[in-house]
Coordinates of C-alpha atoms in Angstrom, one line a residue:
Chain A
M1 CA -73.2 68.2 -44.7
S2 CA -75.9 69.7 -42.9
E3 CA -79.1 68.1 -43.5
A4 CA -82.7 69.3 -43.9
M5 CA -84.9 69.6 -40.7
L6 CA -88.6 69.8 -40.6
D7 CA -90.3 72.3 -38.5
Y8 CA -90.7 70.6 -34.9
E9 CA -94.3 71.3 -35.0
D10 CA -94.7 69.7 -38.4
V11 CA -92.7 66.9 -37.2
I12 CA -95.6 66.0 -34.5
A13 CA -98.6 66.8 -36.9
K14 CA -97.6 64.1 -39.2
Y15 CA -95.5 61.5 -37.4
E16 CA -95.4 59.5 -34.1
P17 CA -91.9 58.8 -32.4
T18 CA -90.9 55.6 -30.6
L19 CA -87.9 56.0 -28.5
G20 CA -85.3 53.4 -27.3
L21 CA -82.7 54.3 -24.6
E22 CA -79.3 52.8 -23.7
V23 CA -77.6 54.0 -20.9
H24 CA -74.1 53.1 -19.7
V25 CA -73.3 53.6 -16.1
E26 CA -69.4 52.8 -14.8
L27 CA -69.6 51.6 -11.7
N28 CA -67.7 53.3 -8.6
T29 CA -66.1 49.8 -7.3
N30 CA -62.4 50.4 -6.0
S31 CA -61.1 47.9 -8.1
K32 CA -62.1 46.6 -11.7
M33 CA -64.6 44.1 -12.9
F34 CA -62.3 41.1 -13.4
C35 CA -59.0 42.3 -11.9
G36 CA -57.7 44.1 -8.8
C37 CA -56.3 47.0 -10.8
A38 CA -57.8 50.5 -9.3
T39 CA -60.4 52.8 -11.2
V40 CA -59.3 56.1 -10.4
F41 CA -60.7 58.8 -13.3
G42 CA -57.8 61.0 -14.5
A43 CA -54.7 58.7 -13.7
E44 CA -51.5 58.9 -15.5
P45 CA -52.0 56.7 -18.8
N46 CA -51.6 52.9 -18.2
T47 CA -50.4 52.9 -14.4
Q48 CA -53.8 51.2 -13.8
V49 CA -53.4 47.9 -15.8
C50 CA -52.3 44.6 -15.3
P51 CA -52.1 41.4 -17.3
V52 CA -55.9 40.6 -17.0
C53 CA -57.1 43.9 -18.2
L54 CA -54.3 44.1 -20.8
G55 CA -55.5 41.0 -22.4
M56 CA -52.2 39.0 -21.8
P57 CA -51.8 35.5 -22.5
G58 CA -52.5 32.8 -19.6
S59 CA -54.3 35.8 -17.4
L60 CA -57.9 34.8 -15.9
P61 CA -60.5 37.2 -15.3
F62 CA -61.8 37.1 -11.5
V63 CA -65.1 38.6 -11.0
N64 CA -65.5 41.6 -8.3
E65 CA -68.2 40.7 -6.0
R66 CA -69.3 44.4 -5.3
A67 CA -69.9 44.8 -9.1
I68 CA -72.3 42.0 -9.2
E69 CA -73.9 43.5 -5.9
S70 CA -74.2 47.0 -7.4
T71 CA -76.0 45.3 -10.5
I72 CA -78.4 43.7 -8.8
L73 CA -79.1 46.9 -6.6
I74 CA -79.9 48.8 -10.0
G75 CA -81.9 46.0 -11.5
L76 CA -84.2 46.1 -7.9
A77 CA -84.3 49.6 -8.1
L78 CA -85.7 49.2 -11.6
N79 CA -88.5 47.1 -10.7
C80 CA -86.5 44.2 -12.6
E81 CA -86.5 40.4 -12.1
I82 CA -83.3 39.0 -11.1
A83 CA -82.1 36.1 -13.0
K84 CA -81.4 32.8 -11.0
W85 CA -78.8 31.9 -13.1
C86 CA -76.6 33.7 -15.8
R87 CA -73.5 33.7 -17.5
F88 CA -70.9 36.0 -19.0
A89 CA -70.3 35.9 -22.7
R90 CA -67.6 37.0 -25.0
K91 CA -68.3 39.7 -27.5
N92 CA -65.8 39.4 -30.3
Y93 CA -64.4 42.2 -32.2
F94 CA -61.0 43.8 -33.3
Y95 CA -60.3 47.0 -32.2
P96 CA -57.5 48.5 -30.2
D97 CA -59.6 49.8 -27.3
M98 CA -60.3 46.0 -26.0
P99 CA -56.6 44.6 -26.1
K100 CA -58.1 40.9 -25.7
N101 CA -60.0 41.2 -28.9
F102 CA -63.2 40.7 -27.3
Q103 CA -65.2 42.1 -24.5
I104 CA -66.6 40.5 -21.6
S105 CA -70.3 41.0 -21.6
Q106 CA -73.8 39.3 -21.2
Y107 CA -75.9 38.4 -24.4
D108 CA -79.2 36.4 -23.8
E109 CA -78.9 35.9 -20.4
P110 CA -78.8 39.2 -18.5
I111 CA -78.6 39.6 -14.8
C112 CA -81.8 41.9 -14.5
F113 CA -84.6 42.0 -16.9
N114 CA -88.4 42.8 -17.5
G115 CA -88.3 46.3 -15.1
Y116 CA -89.7 49.8 -15.5
L117 CA -89.3 53.2 -14.4
D118 CA -91.9 55.7 -14.2
V119 CA -90.7 59.0 -15.2
E120 CA -92.6 62.5 -14.9
V121 CA -92.8 65.4 -17.3
E122 CA -94.6 68.6 -17.4
T123 CA -97.1 68.5 -20.0
D124 CA -99.7 71.0 -21.3
E125 CA -102.2 69.1 -18.9
G126 CA -99.9 69.7 -16.0
M127 CA -97.6 66.7 -14.8
Q128 CA -97.9 63.5 -16.6
T129 CA -96.4 60.2 -15.6
F130 CA -94.8 58.0 -18.6
R131 CA -94.0 54.4 -18.0
V132 CA -90.4 53.5 -19.3
E133 CA -90.4 49.5 -19.6
I134 CA -86.9 48.1 -19.0
E135 CA -85.7 45.4 -21.2
R136 CA -82.6 44.4 -19.4
V137 CA -79.8 45.5 -17.1
H138 CA -76.5 43.9 -17.9
M139 CA -72.9 43.8 -16.8
E140 CA -69.7 44.1 -18.9
E141 CA -66.5 45.8 -19.0
D142 CA -65.5 49.2 -20.1
T143 CA -63.1 49.6 -22.8
G144 CA -59.8 51.8 -23.1
K145 CA -59.5 55.4 -24.3
S146 CA -57.9 56.3 -27.7
L147 CA -56.3 59.5 -28.6
H148 CA -56.4 59.9 -32.6
M149 CA -53.0 61.5 -33.9
G150 CA -52.4 63.3 -36.9
G151 CA -55.2 64.5 -39.1
A152 CA -56.8 68.0 -38.7
T153 CA -59.2 67.2 -36.3
G154 CA -58.4 64.7 -33.5
R155 CA -61.0 62.3 -35.0
I156 CA -60.7 58.8 -35.8
H157 CA -61.0 59.6 -39.8
G158 CA -58.1 61.1 -41.0
A159 CA -55.7 59.9 -38.2
D160 CA -52.5 58.8 -39.0
Y161 CA -52.2 56.6 -35.5
S162 CA -53.6 56.1 -32.6
L163 CA -52.6 56.0 -28.8
L164 CA -54.4 53.7 -26.1
D165 CA -54.4 54.1 -22.5
Y166 CA -56.2 50.8 -20.6
N167 CA -56.6 52.5 -17.4
R168 CA -60.5 52.4 -18.3
A169 CA -60.5 49.1 -19.8
G170 CA -61.9 46.6 -17.6
I171 CA -64.2 48.9 -15.4
P172 CA -67.1 47.6 -14.5
L173 CA -69.7 48.9 -16.5
V174 CA -73.6 48.2 -16.4
E175 CA -76.0 48.5 -19.6
I176 CA -79.5 49.3 -19.0
V177 CA -81.7 49.2 -22.2
T178 CA -85.2 50.2 -22.4
K179 CA -88.0 48.4 -24.3
M180 CA -89.5 50.6 -27.3
I181 CA -91.1 53.7 -25.8
P182 CA -94.2 54.4 -27.8
G183 CA -96.8 57.2 -27.3
T184 CA -94.7 59.8 -25.9
E185 CA -95.8 62.3 -28.7
K186 CA -94.4 65.6 -28.8
Y187 CA -92.9 65.2 -25.4
A188 CA -90.6 62.6 -26.6
P189 CA -87.5 64.8 -26.0
L190 CA -88.6 65.5 -22.8
V191 CA -89.4 61.9 -21.7
A192 CA -86.0 60.9 -22.9
K193 CA -84.4 63.7 -20.8
A194 CA -86.4 62.7 -17.8
Y195 CA -85.7 59.2 -17.9
V196 CA -82.0 59.7 -17.8
A197 CA -82.6 62.4 -15.0
E198 CA -84.2 59.9 -12.8
L199 CA -82.1 57.1 -13.7
R200 CA -79.2 59.2 -12.7
D201 CA -81.0 60.2 -9.2
I202 CA -81.7 56.6 -8.7
L203 CA -78.1 55.5 -9.2
R204 CA -76.9 58.0 -7.2
S205 CA -79.2 57.6 -4.3
L206 CA -78.1 53.8 -4.5
G207 CA -74.4 54.9 -4.3
V208 CA -73.3 52.7 -7.0
S209 CA -71.8 55.0 -9.6
D210 CA -70.5 58.6 -9.6
V211 CA -72.9 59.3 -12.6
K212 CA -70.9 62.2 -14.1
M213 CA -71.9 62.8 -17.5
E214 CA -69.0 64.9 -18.3
Q215 CA -66.4 62.4 -17.3
G216 CA -68.5 59.6 -19.1
S217 CA -69.3 57.4 -15.9
L218 CA -73.0 57.9 -17.4
R219 CA -73.4 57.8 -21.1
C220 CA -76.8 57.5 -23.1
D221 CA -77.0 56.2 -26.3
A222 CA -80.3 57.3 -27.7
N223 CA -82.4 55.8 -30.5
V224 CA -85.5 57.1 -32.1
S225 CA -87.8 56.4 -35.0
L226 CA -90.7 58.0 -36.7
S227 CA -93.8 56.2 -38.0
P228 CA -96.8 58.3 -40.1
R229 CA -99.4 59.1 -38.0
G230 CA -101.8 56.4 -37.6
S231 CA -100.1 53.9 -40.1
G232 CA -98.9 51.6 -37.1
I233 CA -95.6 51.0 -39.2
L234 CA -92.8 51.6 -37.1
G235 CA -90.0 53.7 -38.7
T236 CA -86.0 52.8 -39.3
R237 CA -84.4 54.0 -36.2
S238 CA -80.8 55.9 -35.9
E239 CA -79.0 55.7 -32.9
T240 CA -77.1 58.8 -31.5
K241 CA -73.9 58.1 -29.6
N242 CA -71.9 60.8 -27.8
V243 CA -74.5 62.4 -25.5
N244 CA -73.1 63.8 -22.7
S245 CA -75.5 65.9 -20.7
L246 CA -79.0 65.8 -19.8
R247 CA -79.8 68.9 -22.0
S248 CA -78.0 67.1 -25.1
V249 CA -80.4 64.0 -24.6
E250 CA -83.4 66.4 -25.3
R251 CA -81.7 68.2 -28.2
A252 CA -80.2 65.1 -29.8
I253 CA -83.9 63.1 -30.0
R254 CA -85.4 66.7 -31.2
S255 CA -82.9 67.2 -33.8
E256 CA -83.0 63.6 -35.0
M257 CA -86.8 63.7 -35.2
Q258 CA -86.6 66.7 -37.2
R259 CA -83.9 65.0 -39.6
H260 CA -85.8 61.6 -39.8
A261 CA -89.3 63.8 -40.9
A262 CA -87.5 66.0 -43.4
R263 CA -85.9 62.8 -45.3
L264 CA -89.4 60.8 -45.1
D265 CA -91.3 63.8 -46.4
D266 CA -88.9 63.8 -49.2
G267 CA -89.8 60.2 -49.9
L268 CA -86.2 59.3 -48.7
K269 CA -85.5 56.5 -46.4
V270 CA -84.0 56.9 -43.1
V271 CA -80.8 54.9 -42.8
Q272 CA -80.2 52.6 -39.9
E273 CA -77.0 53.9 -38.4
T274 CA -75.0 55.1 -35.4
R275 CA -75.0 59.1 -35.6
H276 CA -72.4 61.5 -33.4
F277 CA -74.0 64.4 -31.5
H278 CA -72.3 67.7 -31.9
E279 CA -72.6 69.8 -28.5
D280 CA -71.8 73.1 -30.5
S281 CA -74.2 72.7 -33.4
G282 CA -76.8 70.6 -31.8
I283 CA -76.9 68.1 -34.7
T284 CA -75.9 64.8 -35.5
T285 CA -73.6 63.6 -38.2
S286 CA -73.2 59.8 -39.6
G287 CA -71.1 57.5 -38.1
R288 CA -70.3 54.0 -39.0
S289 CA -72.8 52.2 -40.9
K290 CA -74.3 49.3 -39.0
E291 CA -75.0 46.9 -41.8
T292 CA -71.7 45.1 -42.1
A293 CA -71.4 45.3 -38.4
E294 CA -73.2 43.0 -35.5
D295 CA -71.1 39.9 -36.0
Y296 CA -69.9 39.7 -32.6
R297 CA -70.3 35.8 -32.4
Y298 CA -71.2 35.8 -28.8
F299 CA -70.4 32.7 -26.9
P300 CA -70.4 31.7 -23.0
E301 CA -67.3 33.2 -21.5
P302 CA -65.1 30.1 -20.8
D303 CA -63.1 31.5 -18.0
L304 CA -66.0 32.6 -15.9
V305 CA -68.6 29.9 -14.2
P306 CA -72.3 31.1 -14.0
I307 CA -73.7 33.6 -11.5
A308 CA -76.8 32.3 -9.6
P309 CA -77.8 35.0 -6.8
D310 CA -78.7 33.5 -3.6
P311 CA -82.4 34.6 -3.2
A312 CA -81.5 35.5 0.4
W313 CA -79.0 37.6 -0.7
V314 CA -81.4 39.4 -3.4
E315 CA -83.9 40.0 -0.8
E316 CA -81.2 41.3 1.5
L317 CA -80.4 43.9 -1.1
R318 CA -83.9 44.5 -1.8
A319 CA -84.3 45.7 2.0
T320 CA -81.3 47.9 1.6
L321 CA -83.0 50.2 -1.4
P322 CA -83.6 53.6 -0.6
E323 CA -86.8 55.4 -1.0
R324 CA -87.8 55.6 -4.4
P325 CA -87.4 59.4 -5.9
S326 CA -90.9 59.4 -6.8
V327 CA -92.1 58.6 -3.5
V328 CA -89.5 60.9 -1.8
R329 CA -90.8 63.7 -4.3
A330 CA -94.4 63.3 -2.9
R331 CA -93.2 63.0 0.8
L332 CA -90.9 66.3 0.3
Q333 CA -93.8 68.3 -1.4
K334 CA -95.9 67.6 1.4
E335 CA -93.0 68.5 4.1
W336 CA -92.2 71.4 2.2
N337 CA -95.5 72.5 1.4
I338 CA -94.7 73.3 -2.5
A339 CA -96.9 73.1 -5.5
D340 CA -96.5 70.5 -8.3
K341 CA -94.9 73.3 -10.4
E342 CA -91.9 74.3 -7.8
M343 CA -91.4 70.5 -7.6
A344 CA -91.3 70.4 -11.3
S345 CA -89.0 73.4 -11.8
M346 CA -86.6 71.8 -9.4
V347 CA -86.8 68.5 -11.1
N348 CA -86.2 70.1 -14.5
A349 CA -83.2 72.3 -13.0
G350 CA -82.0 68.8 -12.2
V351 CA -81.3 70.2 -8.5
L352 CA -83.7 68.1 -6.4
A353 CA -81.1 66.0 -4.7
V354 CA -78.8 68.6 -3.9
V355 CA -81.6 70.9 -2.2
I356 CA -82.4 67.5 -0.2
E357 CA -78.9 67.4 1.0
T358 CA -78.7 71.2 1.8
V359 CA -81.8 70.8 3.6
A360 CA -80.7 67.7 5.6
L361 CA -77.5 70.1 6.4
G362 CA -79.9 72.2 8.4
A363 CA -80.8 74.9 5.8
D364 CA -84.6 76.3 5.5
S365 CA -86.1 74.2 2.3
T366 CA -87.4 77.8 0.7
K367 CA -84.0 79.4 0.9
A368 CA -82.2 76.1 -0.1
R369 CA -84.5 75.8 -3.2
S370 CA -84.3 79.4 -4.0
W371 CA -80.6 79.4 -4.2
W372 CA -80.3 76.1 -6.2
V373 CA -83.1 77.0 -8.6
G374 CA -82.1 80.3 -8.9
E375 CA -78.6 81.9 -8.7
I376 CA -76.7 78.5 -8.9
A377 CA -78.9 76.9 -11.8
R378 CA -78.6 80.2 -14.0
Q379 CA -74.7 80.2 -13.5
A380 CA -74.3 76.3 -14.2
N381 CA -76.6 77.2 -17.4
E382 CA -74.1 79.8 -18.4
R383 CA -71.0 77.7 -18.0
G384 CA -73.0 74.6 -19.8
V385 CA -72.3 72.3 -17.1
E386 CA -74.8 70.4 -14.8
V387 CA -75.8 72.1 -11.6
I388 CA -73.8 69.6 -9.4
D389 CA -70.5 70.0 -11.4
V390 CA -70.6 73.8 -11.3
G391 CA -68.4 74.0 -8.0
I392 CA -70.7 74.7 -5.1
T393 CA -71.7 71.9 -2.6
P394 CA -74.8 71.6 -0.5
A395 CA -72.5 72.1 2.5
D396 CA -71.5 75.1 1.0
V397 CA -75.2 76.4 0.4
A398 CA -76.4 75.5 3.8
R399 CA -73.6 77.5 5.4
I400 CA -74.5 80.7 3.1
V401 CA -78.0 80.3 4.3
E402 CA -76.9 79.8 8.0
L403 CA -74.7 83.2 7.6
V404 CA -77.7 85.1 6.2
S405 CA -80.2 83.7 8.9
T406 CA -77.5 84.6 11.6
G407 CA -77.3 88.1 9.8
D408 CA -73.6 88.0 9.1
L409 CA -74.3 88.1 5.4
T410 CA -77.1 89.9 3.7
D411 CA -78.9 88.5 0.5
K412 CA -76.7 90.5 -1.9
L413 CA -73.4 89.7 0.1
A414 CA -74.4 85.9 0.1
R415 CA -74.9 86.4 -3.8
Q416 CA -71.4 87.2 -3.9
V417 CA -70.1 84.5 -1.6
V418 CA -71.6 82.2 -4.1
D419 CA -69.9 83.7 -6.9
G420 CA -66.6 83.3 -4.9
V421 CA -67.4 79.8 -4.3
I422 CA -68.2 78.9 -7.8
A423 CA -65.0 80.9 -8.8
G424 CA -63.1 78.3 -6.9
E425 CA -61.9 80.9 -4.2
G426 CA -62.6 78.4 -1.5
R427 CA -65.6 77.4 1.0
P428 CA -68.1 80.1 2.1
D429 CA -66.0 81.2 4.9
D430 CA -63.1 81.6 3.0
V431 CA -64.5 83.6 0.5
V432 CA -66.1 85.8 3.0
A433 CA -62.6 86.2 4.9
T434 CA -60.5 86.9 1.5
R435 CA -63.3 89.3 0.0
G436 CA -64.1 91.0 3.3
L437 CA -67.7 90.5 3.0
K438 CA -68.9 91.0 6.6
V439 CA -72.1 92.9 7.2
V440 CA -71.2 96.2 8.8
S441 CA -73.4 95.5 11.9
D442 CA -71.4 98.0 14.0
D443 CA -73.9 100.6 15.0
G444 CA -71.1 103.2 15.3
A445 CA -69.9 102.5 11.9
L446 CA -73.2 102.9 10.4
L447 CA -74.1 106.0 12.3
L448 CA -71.1 107.7 10.9
A449 CA -71.8 106.7 7.1
I450 CA -75.5 108.1 8.0
A451 CA -74.2 111.1 9.5
A452 CA -72.0 111.6 6.1
A453 CA -75.2 110.6 3.8
I454 CA -77.2 113.1 5.8
A455 CA -74.4 116.1 5.3
S456 CA -74.0 115.2 1.7
D457 CA -77.7 115.4 0.6
A458 CA -79.4 117.6 3.1
A459 CA -82.3 118.3 1.0
A460 CA -83.4 114.7 1.1
A461 CA -82.9 114.6 4.7
E462 CA -85.2 117.6 5.2
K463 CA -87.9 115.8 3.2
V464 CA -87.6 112.9 5.4
R465 CA -87.7 114.9 8.6
G466 CA -90.6 116.4 7.3
G467 CA -92.5 113.1 6.8
N468 CA -91.7 112.3 3.4
L469 CA -90.3 108.6 4.1
N470 CA -89.8 107.8 0.4
A471 CA -87.1 110.3 0.2
A472 CA -85.1 108.2 2.7
G473 CA -84.4 105.8 -0.2
A474 CA -81.5 108.0 -1.6
L475 CA -80.0 108.3 1.7
I476 CA -80.0 104.5 2.4
G477 CA -78.4 104.3 -1.2
L478 CA -75.7 106.5 -0.1
V479 CA -75.0 104.5 3.1
M480 CA -75.0 101.2 0.9
K481 CA -72.4 102.7 -1.2
A482 CA -70.4 104.1 1.5
T483 CA -70.3 100.6 3.1
Q484 CA -69.6 98.8 -0.2
G485 CA -73.3 96.9 0.2
Q486 CA -72.0 95.4 3.2
A487 CA -74.7 96.8 5.5
D488 CA -77.9 95.4 6.1
A489 CA -80.3 97.9 4.4
A490 CA -83.4 97.5 6.9
K491 CA -81.0 98.0 9.7
V492 CA -79.7 101.1 7.9
R493 CA -83.2 102.6 7.3
E494 CA -84.3 102.2 11.1
L495 CA -81.1 103.8 12.2
L496 CA -81.5 106.7 9.6
L497 CA -85.1 107.1 10.5
K498 CA -84.2 107.3 14.0
E499 CA -81.4 109.6 13.5
L500 CA -83.9 112.0 11.4
G501 CA -86.5 112.0 14.2
H502 CA -88.9 108.8 13.5
Chain B
M1 CA -72.6 21.9 -44.9
I2 CA -69.9 24.4 -44.2
S3 CA -69.3 26.3 -47.4
R4 CA -66.1 28.0 -48.7
D5 CA -68.0 31.2 -48.4
D6 CA -68.4 30.5 -44.6
V7 CA -64.8 29.7 -44.1
A8 CA -63.8 33.0 -46.0
H9 CA -66.1 35.0 -43.8
L10 CA -65.1 33.3 -40.6
A11 CA -61.4 34.0 -41.6
Q12 CA -62.3 37.6 -42.3
L13 CA -63.9 38.0 -38.8
A14 CA -60.8 36.5 -37.2
R15 CA -58.5 38.6 -39.3
I16 CA -56.9 35.6 -40.6
E17 CA -55.4 35.7 -44.2
L18 CA -56.2 32.5 -46.1
E19 CA -55.3 31.1 -49.4
A20 CA -58.0 29.6 -51.6
T21 CA -56.4 26.0 -51.2
E22 CA -56.5 26.6 -47.5
I23 CA -60.0 27.5 -47.4
D24 CA -60.8 24.3 -49.3
H25 CA -58.7 22.5 -46.8
L26 CA -60.7 24.1 -43.6
A27 CA -64.0 23.7 -44.8
G28 CA -63.4 20.0 -45.3
Q29 CA -61.7 19.8 -41.8
L30 CA -64.5 21.8 -40.0
E31 CA -67.2 19.6 -41.6
V32 CA -65.6 16.5 -40.1
I33 CA -65.5 18.7 -36.6
L34 CA -69.0 19.6 -36.9
G35 CA -69.9 16.4 -37.6
A36 CA -68.2 14.9 -34.6
V37 CA -70.0 17.4 -32.2
A38 CA -73.5 16.5 -33.7
R39 CA -72.7 12.6 -32.9
V40 CA -72.3 13.9 -29.0
Q41 CA -75.5 15.5 -29.3
E42 CA -77.1 12.5 -30.6
V43 CA -75.9 10.7 -27.5
A44 CA -76.8 13.5 -24.9
G45 CA -80.7 12.4 -23.8
A46 CA -83.2 14.9 -22.6
D47 CA -81.9 14.4 -19.1
V48 CA -78.7 16.0 -19.9
A49 CA -78.6 19.6 -19.7
P50 CA -76.5 21.9 -22.4
T51 CA -73.1 23.1 -20.4
S52 CA -70.6 25.3 -21.2
H53 CA -68.3 24.9 -18.5
P54 CA -66.8 21.7 -17.0
L55 CA -66.5 22.8 -13.5
P56 CA -69.5 22.5 -11.2
L57 CA -68.9 25.9 -9.6
K58 CA -71.2 28.8 -9.4
N59 CA -70.4 32.4 -7.9
V60 CA -66.7 32.6 -7.8
F61 CA -66.2 36.0 -6.4
R62 CA -63.1 38.3 -5.1
P63 CA -63.8 41.0 -2.7
D64 CA -63.4 44.7 -4.5
V65 CA -60.0 45.3 -3.1
I66 CA -57.2 47.0 -5.1
R67 CA -53.9 45.1 -5.8
P68 CA -51.0 46.4 -7.4
S69 CA -50.7 47.1 -11.1
L70 CA -48.0 46.9 -13.2
T71 CA -45.9 49.9 -13.8
P72 CA -46.4 51.6 -16.9
E73 CA -42.7 50.6 -18.2
E74 CA -43.7 47.0 -17.5
A75 CA -47.1 47.6 -19.3
L76 CA -45.4 49.0 -22.3
S77 CA -42.3 46.7 -22.5
G78 CA -44.0 44.4 -25.0
A79 CA -45.5 46.9 -26.9
P80 CA -44.2 47.2 -30.7
A81 CA -44.5 51.1 -30.4
S82 CA -45.4 53.1 -27.8
E83 CA -45.8 57.1 -27.0
E84 CA -47.0 59.4 -24.4
Q85 CA -46.9 56.2 -21.9
R86 CA -49.6 54.9 -24.2
F87 CA -49.9 52.0 -26.8
R88 CA -49.3 53.2 -30.5
V89 CA -51.5 51.5 -32.7
P90 CA -51.4 51.8 -36.6
Q91 CA -54.2 53.9 -38.2
I92 CA -57.7 52.5 -37.4
L93 CA -59.8 54.0 -40.0
G94 CA -58.8 55.5 -43.3
E95 CA -60.3 58.5 -45.0
E96 CA -64.0 58.9 -45.3

């Protein structure tokens, strides 16, 4: 099953990659695209369905205005032109995830088109900007969810039958398609990841989607092809689905480049097909071949009238656009007085947005950065989740920074509070209370512990009295142990030295 | 010209099972229909924009407000089979 892979450096020596990325975003509207059913994630099956999204005869779709508005906002944020007039189209196919036997989508008249997004990637020559051109942004509806029953693996192949939940069917979905992205060279996997990350940050700043990759509200299909270096001949592409995290975008592209190159080196052809990415192994396997598909017989949706956004409305929306993430980054770098490399490490860790929120809540920028880039990113990485999903919020971090600055927590205790919050023990103050993590700031208690330490290691105490301050370390260690790490070490040192005549 | 193959292909896409005699019959009928549409196209001058909709309306929207859904029992009441509060459908793909 596993296919030959060429070493990545050899891939780059011989071939040039071309990328293409399709991102699907579920909008966070209250109600569905064409009916008033709710859109709550994780609701009991088939509790958010009605005759419209179940495709019952005689039902008619009715367009959600906020979905149109959100899509236009996305187009504007991606520097797109907005169509003066466009229509929905029927995409006809038979598959149980769409009970109407068609999906309402857009075909040759997308609502937004011809845009671009600049993404920054750290290269051997420092930060470099890659321009990703956007082909189109169009509206459609999401499909139902299937459970495949029987068979060993829960996969569709070999299943005896399937069970359908249509809660997701009809949730507004926006598809964002790039043009072909040439010239990324060995950075192709990083550019793909940076594009999805930047897009996610923009969508979040617009407030139009939850953008949770692990819940499927942001989904990426990654296309890549290779052409022999200098040949100018575009290779055959494969399209990898199921790419459910930023890290997977990078891995999937890299793995496909290595697989394509191995085939081309062996004189084999790359098959144009859909591939499925497997998080565990980091490789892709063949999905449905595309040769027989793609006969969707699109035609203008007869049940919906055209959409012609009023230019005044579009300009009103343009005026509400938040600052572009790249502009925000340049401004913050100045305000926080940090270098390119530090900004890059935040962007790469996917923590910039949460650091901004933490600082907005009053935390010192250096402290906020250090928590998110350090301890929290590390724990997220260990769990294989995005930093924003690890279970600690900017408000939590801001509170922890505050508790340290007021002297209620030491850095060491603060780390335990972070652990506790991530472990689901509640907010920082809850963790402090239940774990009993207050700094022992009561001088009396500290002096008792210091006296005990001096008594138990009289030799060290004698050295300190004699002027060897290095020997104080052992005594401070004893005090910290006695107070279970809950004392401020600097304070202990001060009191101890005073006690020993300094 | 609508060929027998065209009709067979369309029938397959639409999941309609047709006998050979039905394919012949429908190919002839579709030919007549296309001929009629072609005549309409001849009449329409350059001043008539192609249309996909008979209503002179645009931008018909509803506010983003939740309306009551069906109960799962109601939703599933017409399903030939259901299980775990979901619609049960026959095997989608065979073995690889």
